[in-house]
Amino acid sequence: MSEPTIPQPEPENLAVKIERAIPDDAEIICDIRDRAWLIAYPKADLGITTDVIRVMAQGRDGEFVPRRTAYLRKQLADDDGNGLTTFVAKVSNKVVGYVDPRIDEQQHRRIGAIYVAPEFQGMGVGSKLMQHVIDLY
Protein backbone atom coordinates (compact mmCIF):
# COMPACT_ATOMS: atom_id res chain seq x y z
CA MET A 1 0.00 0.00 0.00
CA SER A 2 1.32 3.40 -0.82
CA GLU A 3 0.23 6.48 1.07
CA PRO A 4 0.09 9.87 -0.60
CA THR A 5 3.22 11.88 -0.02
CA ILE A 6 2.95 14.20 2.96
CA PRO A 7 4.97 17.42 2.78
CA GLN A 8 7.79 17.15 5.29
CA PRO A 9 8.30 20.15 7.56
CA GLU A 10 11.53 20.68 9.41
CA PRO A 11 11.76 18.36 12.47
CA GLU A 12 11.50 21.20 14.99
CA ASN A 13 8.25 22.35 13.35
CA LEU A 14 6.70 18.90 12.99
CA ALA A 15 3.22 18.86 14.53
CA VAL A 16 2.76 15.29 15.78
CA LYS A 17 -0.47 14.17 17.38
CA ILE A 18 -0.51 10.91 19.39
CA GLU A 19 -3.81 9.05 19.73
CA ARG A 20 -5.24 5.59 20.24
CA ALA A 21 -5.19 3.49 17.11
CA ILE A 22 -8.54 2.57 15.60
CA PRO A 23 -9.43 -0.36 13.32
CA ASP A 24 -9.12 1.85 10.23
CA ASP A 25 -5.43 2.37 11.13
CA ALA A 26 -4.59 -1.35 10.82
CA GLU A 27 -3.57 -1.29 7.16
CA ILE A 28 -1.21 1.68 7.44
CA ILE A 29 0.28 0.32 10.69
CA CYS A 30 1.14 -2.92 8.89
CA ASP A 31 2.51 -0.98 5.92
CA ILE A 32 4.73 1.19 8.14
CA ARG A 33 6.09 -1.89 9.90
CA ASP A 34 6.91 -3.62 6.62
CA ARG A 35 8.60 -0.56 5.10
CA ALA A 36 10.62 0.04 8.27
CA TRP A 37 11.68 -3.63 8.34
CA LEU A 38 12.89 -3.40 4.74
CA ILE A 39 15.19 -0.54 5.69
CA ALA A 40 16.32 -1.66 9.15
CA TYR A 41 16.93 -5.39 8.92
CA PRO A 42 18.71 -6.38 5.67
CA LYS A 43 22.38 -7.11 6.39
CA ALA A 44 24.28 -8.01 3.21
CA ASP A 45 27.36 -9.15 5.14
CA LEU A 46 25.20 -11.73 6.93
CA GLY A 47 23.31 -12.79 3.81
CA ILE A 48 20.08 -11.19 5.02
CA THR A 49 18.72 -9.56 1.90
CA THR A 50 15.76 -7.30 1.33
CA ASP A 51 14.01 -10.27 -0.30
CA VAL A 52 14.52 -12.40 2.82
CA ILE A 53 13.04 -9.65 4.99
CA ARG A 54 10.13 -9.14 2.58
CA VAL A 55 9.27 -12.86 2.72
CA MET A 56 9.48 -12.84 6.53
CA ALA A 57 7.26 -9.75 6.77
CA GLN A 58 4.79 -10.38 3.99
CA GLY A 59 5.07 -14.01 2.92
CA ARG A 60 6.40 -15.28 -0.40
CA ASP A 61 3.40 -13.91 -2.31
CA GLY A 62 2.18 -11.32 0.20
CA GLU A 63 -0.15 -13.84 1.84
CA PHE A 64 0.69 -12.68 5.39
CA VAL A 65 -0.47 -9.10 4.82
CA PRO A 66 -4.28 -9.60 4.69
CA ARG A 67 -4.21 -11.98 7.68
CA ARG A 68 -2.01 -9.70 9.78
CA THR A 69 -4.10 -6.65 8.86
CA ALA A 70 -7.36 -8.45 9.70
CA TYR A 71 -5.92 -9.65 13.02
CA LEU A 72 -4.78 -6.16 13.97
CA ARG A 73 -8.09 -4.62 12.87
CA LYS A 74 -9.92 -7.06 15.18
CA GLN A 75 -7.54 -6.36 18.08
CA LEU A 76 -8.12 -2.62 17.69
CA ALA A 77 -11.89 -3.10 17.39
CA ASP A 78 -11.92 -5.16 20.60
CA ASP A 79 -10.01 -2.45 22.51
CA ASP A 80 -12.31 -1.20 25.26
CA GLY A 81 -10.17 1.87 25.94
CA ASN A 82 -9.27 0.77 29.46
CA GLY A 83 -6.06 -1.15 28.93
CA LEU A 84 -2.92 -1.10 26.89
CA THR A 85 -3.43 -0.37 23.27
CA THR A 86 -1.59 0.66 20.16
CA PHE A 87 -0.97 4.37 19.77
CA VAL A 88 -0.38 6.10 16.46
CA ALA A 89 1.51 9.25 15.61
CA LYS A 90 -0.21 11.48 13.08
CA VAL A 91 1.11 14.34 10.99
CA SER A 92 -1.43 16.27 8.95
CA ASN A 93 -4.00 13.64 10.01
CA LYS A 94 -1.97 10.79 8.42
CA VAL A 95 -0.52 7.93 10.48
CA VAL A 96 3.29 8.12 10.31
CA GLY A 97 4.26 5.80 13.18
CA TYR A 98 3.01 3.63 16.01
CA VAL A 99 3.95 2.14 19.35
CA ASP A 100 2.58 -1.01 20.92
CA PRO A 101 3.17 -1.01 24.71
CA ARG A 102 2.67 -4.21 26.69
CA ILE A 103 2.80 -5.52 30.25
CA ASP A 104 4.27 -9.02 30.46
CA GLU A 105 3.42 -11.87 32.81
CA GLN A 106 5.75 -10.47 35.50
CA GLN A 107 4.02 -7.08 35.23
CA HIS A 108 7.05 -5.53 33.51
CA ARG A 109 6.18 -2.76 31.14
CA ARG A 110 7.77 -3.06 27.72
CA ILE A 111 7.44 -1.92 24.14
CA GLY A 112 6.19 -4.71 21.87
CA ALA A 113 6.87 -2.67 18.75
CA ILE A 114 7.65 0.86 17.69
CA TYR A 115 8.03 1.87 14.07
CA VAL A 116 8.07 5.15 12.20
CA ALA A 117 7.51 5.51 8.45
CA PRO A 118 10.95 5.79 6.84
CA GLU A 119 10.23 9.25 5.44
CA PHE A 120 9.55 10.51 9.00
CA GLN A 121 12.46 8.85 10.78
CA GLY A 122 14.91 11.20 12.45
CA MET A 123 12.23 13.86 13.03
CA GLY A 124 11.36 13.06 16.64
CA VAL A 125 8.23 11.02 15.92
CA GLY A 126 9.57 7.92 17.69
CA SER A 127 10.62 10.02 20.68
CA LYS A 128 7.13 11.49 20.94
CA LEU A 129 5.59 8.02 20.80
CA MET A 130 7.93 6.80 23.56
CA GLN A 131 7.30 9.82 25.74
CA HIS A 132 3.54 9.33 25.38
CA VAL A 133 3.81 5.75 26.60
CA ILE A 134 6.17 6.68 29.44
CA ASP A 135 3.74 9.37 30.58
CA LEU A 136 0.83 6.92 30.56
CA TYR A 137 2.48 3.89 32.09
Tab-separated table of C-alpha atoms in Angstrom:
chain	number	residue	atom	x	y	z
A	1	MET	CA	0.000	0.000	0.000
A	2	SER	CA	1.323	3.404	-0.824
A	3	GLU	CA	0.226	6.477	1.070
A	4	PRO	CA	0.086	9.871	-0.603
A	5	THR	CA	3.221	11.877	-0.024
A	6	ILE	CA	2.951	14.203	2.957
A	7	PRO	CA	4.966	17.425	2.779
A	8	GLN	CA	7.795	17.147	5.288
A	9	PRO	CA	8.298	20.147	7.555
A	10	GLU	CA	11.526	20.677	9.413
A	11	PRO	CA	11.763	18.364	12.470
A	12	GLU	CA	11.503	21.200	14.988
A	13	ASN	CA	8.253	22.354	13.355
A	14	LEU	CA	6.704	18.903	12.986
A	15	ALA	CA	3.222	18.859	14.534
A	16	VAL	CA	2.762	15.286	15.776
A	17	LYS	CA	-0.470	14.166	17.384
A	18	ILE	CA	-0.511	10.911	19.394
A	19	GLU	CA	-3.805	9.047	19.731
A	20	ARG	CA	-5.236	5.587	20.244
A	21	ALA	CA	-5.186	3.494	17.113
A	22	ILE	CA	-8.544	2.568	15.601
A	23	PRO	CA	-9.432	-0.356	13.321
A	24	ASP	CA	-9.117	1.848	10.226
A	25	ASP	CA	-5.427	2.374	11.125
A	26	ALA	CA	-4.587	-1.350	10.816
A	27	GLU	CA	-3.571	-1.290	7.157
A	28	ILE	CA	-1.214	1.683	7.439
A	29	ILE	CA	0.276	0.322	10.689
A	30	CYS	CA	1.140	-2.925	8.890
A	31	ASP	CA	2.513	-0.979	5.919
A	32	ILE	CA	4.732	1.186	8.141
A	33	ARG	CA	6.086	-1.893	9.895
A	34	ASP	CA	6.909	-3.619	6.615
A	35	ARG	CA	8.598	-0.558	5.099
A	36	ALA	CA	10.616	0.037	8.275
A	37	TRP	CA	11.681	-3.635	8.336
A	38	LEU	CA	12.895	-3.405	4.743
A	39	ILE	CA	15.192	-0.543	5.694
A	40	ALA	CA	16.319	-1.663	9.154
A	41	TYR	CA	16.930	-5.387	8.920
A	42	PRO	CA	18.708	-6.381	5.674
A	43	LYS	CA	22.379	-7.114	6.387
A	44	ALA	CA	24.276	-8.011	3.213
A	45	ASP	CA	27.361	-9.152	5.139
A	46	LEU	CA	25.201	-11.731	6.932
A	47	GLY	CA	23.308	-12.789	3.809
A	48	ILE	CA	20.084	-11.187	5.018
A	49	THR	CA	18.719	-9.564	1.896
A	50	THR	CA	15.759	-7.302	1.333
A	51	ASP	CA	14.011	-10.267	-0.305
A	52	VAL	CA	14.522	-12.398	2.818
A	53	ILE	CA	13.035	-9.654	4.986
A	54	ARG	CA	10.132	-9.136	2.580
A	55	VAL	CA	9.267	-12.861	2.722
A	56	MET	CA	9.485	-12.841	6.532
A	57	ALA	CA	7.261	-9.747	6.770
A	58	GLN	CA	4.787	-10.376	3.988
A	59	GLY	CA	5.072	-14.015	2.920
A	60	ARG	CA	6.400	-15.275	-0.401
A	61	ASP	CA	3.404	-13.905	-2.305
A	62	GLY	CA	2.176	-11.319	0.200
A	63	GLU	CA	-0.146	-13.835	1.836
A	64	PHE	CA	0.690	-12.678	5.385
A	65	VAL	CA	-0.470	-9.100	4.816
A	66	PRO	CA	-4.275	-9.599	4.693
A	67	ARG	CA	-4.208	-11.981	7.685
A	68	ARG	CA	-2.009	-9.695	9.778
A	69	THR	CA	-4.099	-6.646	8.864
A	70	ALA	CA	-7.357	-8.446	9.698
A	71	TYR	CA	-5.917	-9.654	13.017
A	72	LEU	CA	-4.780	-6.157	13.973
A	73	ARG	CA	-8.090	-4.623	12.868
A	74	LYS	CA	-9.922	-7.058	15.175
A	75	GLN	CA	-7.537	-6.358	18.079
A	76	LEU	CA	-8.116	-2.619	17.688
A	77	ALA	CA	-11.888	-3.101	17.389
A	78	ASP	CA	-11.915	-5.160	20.602
A	79	ASP	CA	-10.011	-2.452	22.512
A	80	ASP	CA	-12.308	-1.198	25.259
A	81	GLY	CA	-10.169	1.871	25.938
A	82	ASN	CA	-9.273	0.765	29.456
A	83	GLY	CA	-6.058	-1.154	28.934
A	84	LEU	CA	-2.924	-1.103	26.891
A	85	THR	CA	-3.434	-0.374	23.269
A	86	THR	CA	-1.589	0.656	20.162
A	87	PHE	CA	-0.970	4.373	19.771
A	88	VAL	CA	-0.382	6.099	16.460
A	89	ALA	CA	1.509	9.253	15.613
A	90	LYS	CA	-0.211	11.481	13.081
A	91	VAL	CA	1.115	14.342	10.993
A	92	SER	CA	-1.430	16.275	8.952
A	93	ASN	CA	-3.998	13.644	10.008
A	94	LYS	CA	-1.970	10.788	8.424
A	95	VAL	CA	-0.524	7.929	10.485
A	96	VAL	CA	3.285	8.116	10.313
A	97	GLY	CA	4.259	5.802	13.181
A	98	TYR	CA	3.012	3.635	16.012
A	99	VAL	CA	3.945	2.138	19.349
A	100	ASP	CA	2.580	-1.011	20.916
A	101	PRO	CA	3.167	-1.015	24.711
A	102	ARG	CA	2.674	-4.209	26.691
A	103	ILE	CA	2.802	-5.515	30.254
A	104	ASP	CA	4.274	-9.019	30.458
A	105	GLU	CA	3.423	-11.871	32.813
A	106	GLN	CA	5.748	-10.467	35.503
A	107	GLN	CA	4.022	-7.078	35.226
A	108	HIS	CA	7.045	-5.532	33.507
A	109	ARG	CA	6.180	-2.756	31.136
A	110	ARG	CA	7.768	-3.064	27.716
A	111	ILE	CA	7.444	-1.924	24.138
A	112	GLY	CA	6.190	-4.708	21.873
A	113	ALA	CA	6.872	-2.674	18.750
A	114	ILE	CA	7.645	0.859	17.693
A	115	TYR	CA	8.032	1.869	14.070
A	116	VAL	CA	8.074	5.150	12.196
A	117	ALA	CA	7.515	5.514	8.452
A	118	PRO	CA	10.949	5.786	6.839
A	119	GLU	CA	10.228	9.250	5.443
A	120	PHE	CA	9.553	10.511	9.000
A	121	GLN	CA	12.461	8.849	10.778
A	122	GLY	CA	14.908	11.202	12.447
A	123	MET	CA	12.234	13.859	13.033
A	124	GLY	CA	11.364	13.065	16.638
A	125	VAL	CA	8.227	11.022	15.916
A	126	GLY	CA	9.568	7.924	17.693
A	127	SER	CA	10.621	10.024	20.681
A	128	LYS	CA	7.130	11.492	20.940
A	129	LEU	CA	5.586	8.024	20.805
A	130	MET	CA	7.933	6.795	23.556
A	131	GLN	CA	7.296	9.824	25.739
A	132	HIS	CA	3.542	9.335	25.383
A	133	VAL	CA	3.809	5.751	26.599
A	134	ILE	CA	6.172	6.681	29.439
A	135	ASP	CA	3.737	9.374	30.582
A	136	LEU	CA	0.827	6.919	30.558
A	137	TYR	CA	2.475	3.886	32.090
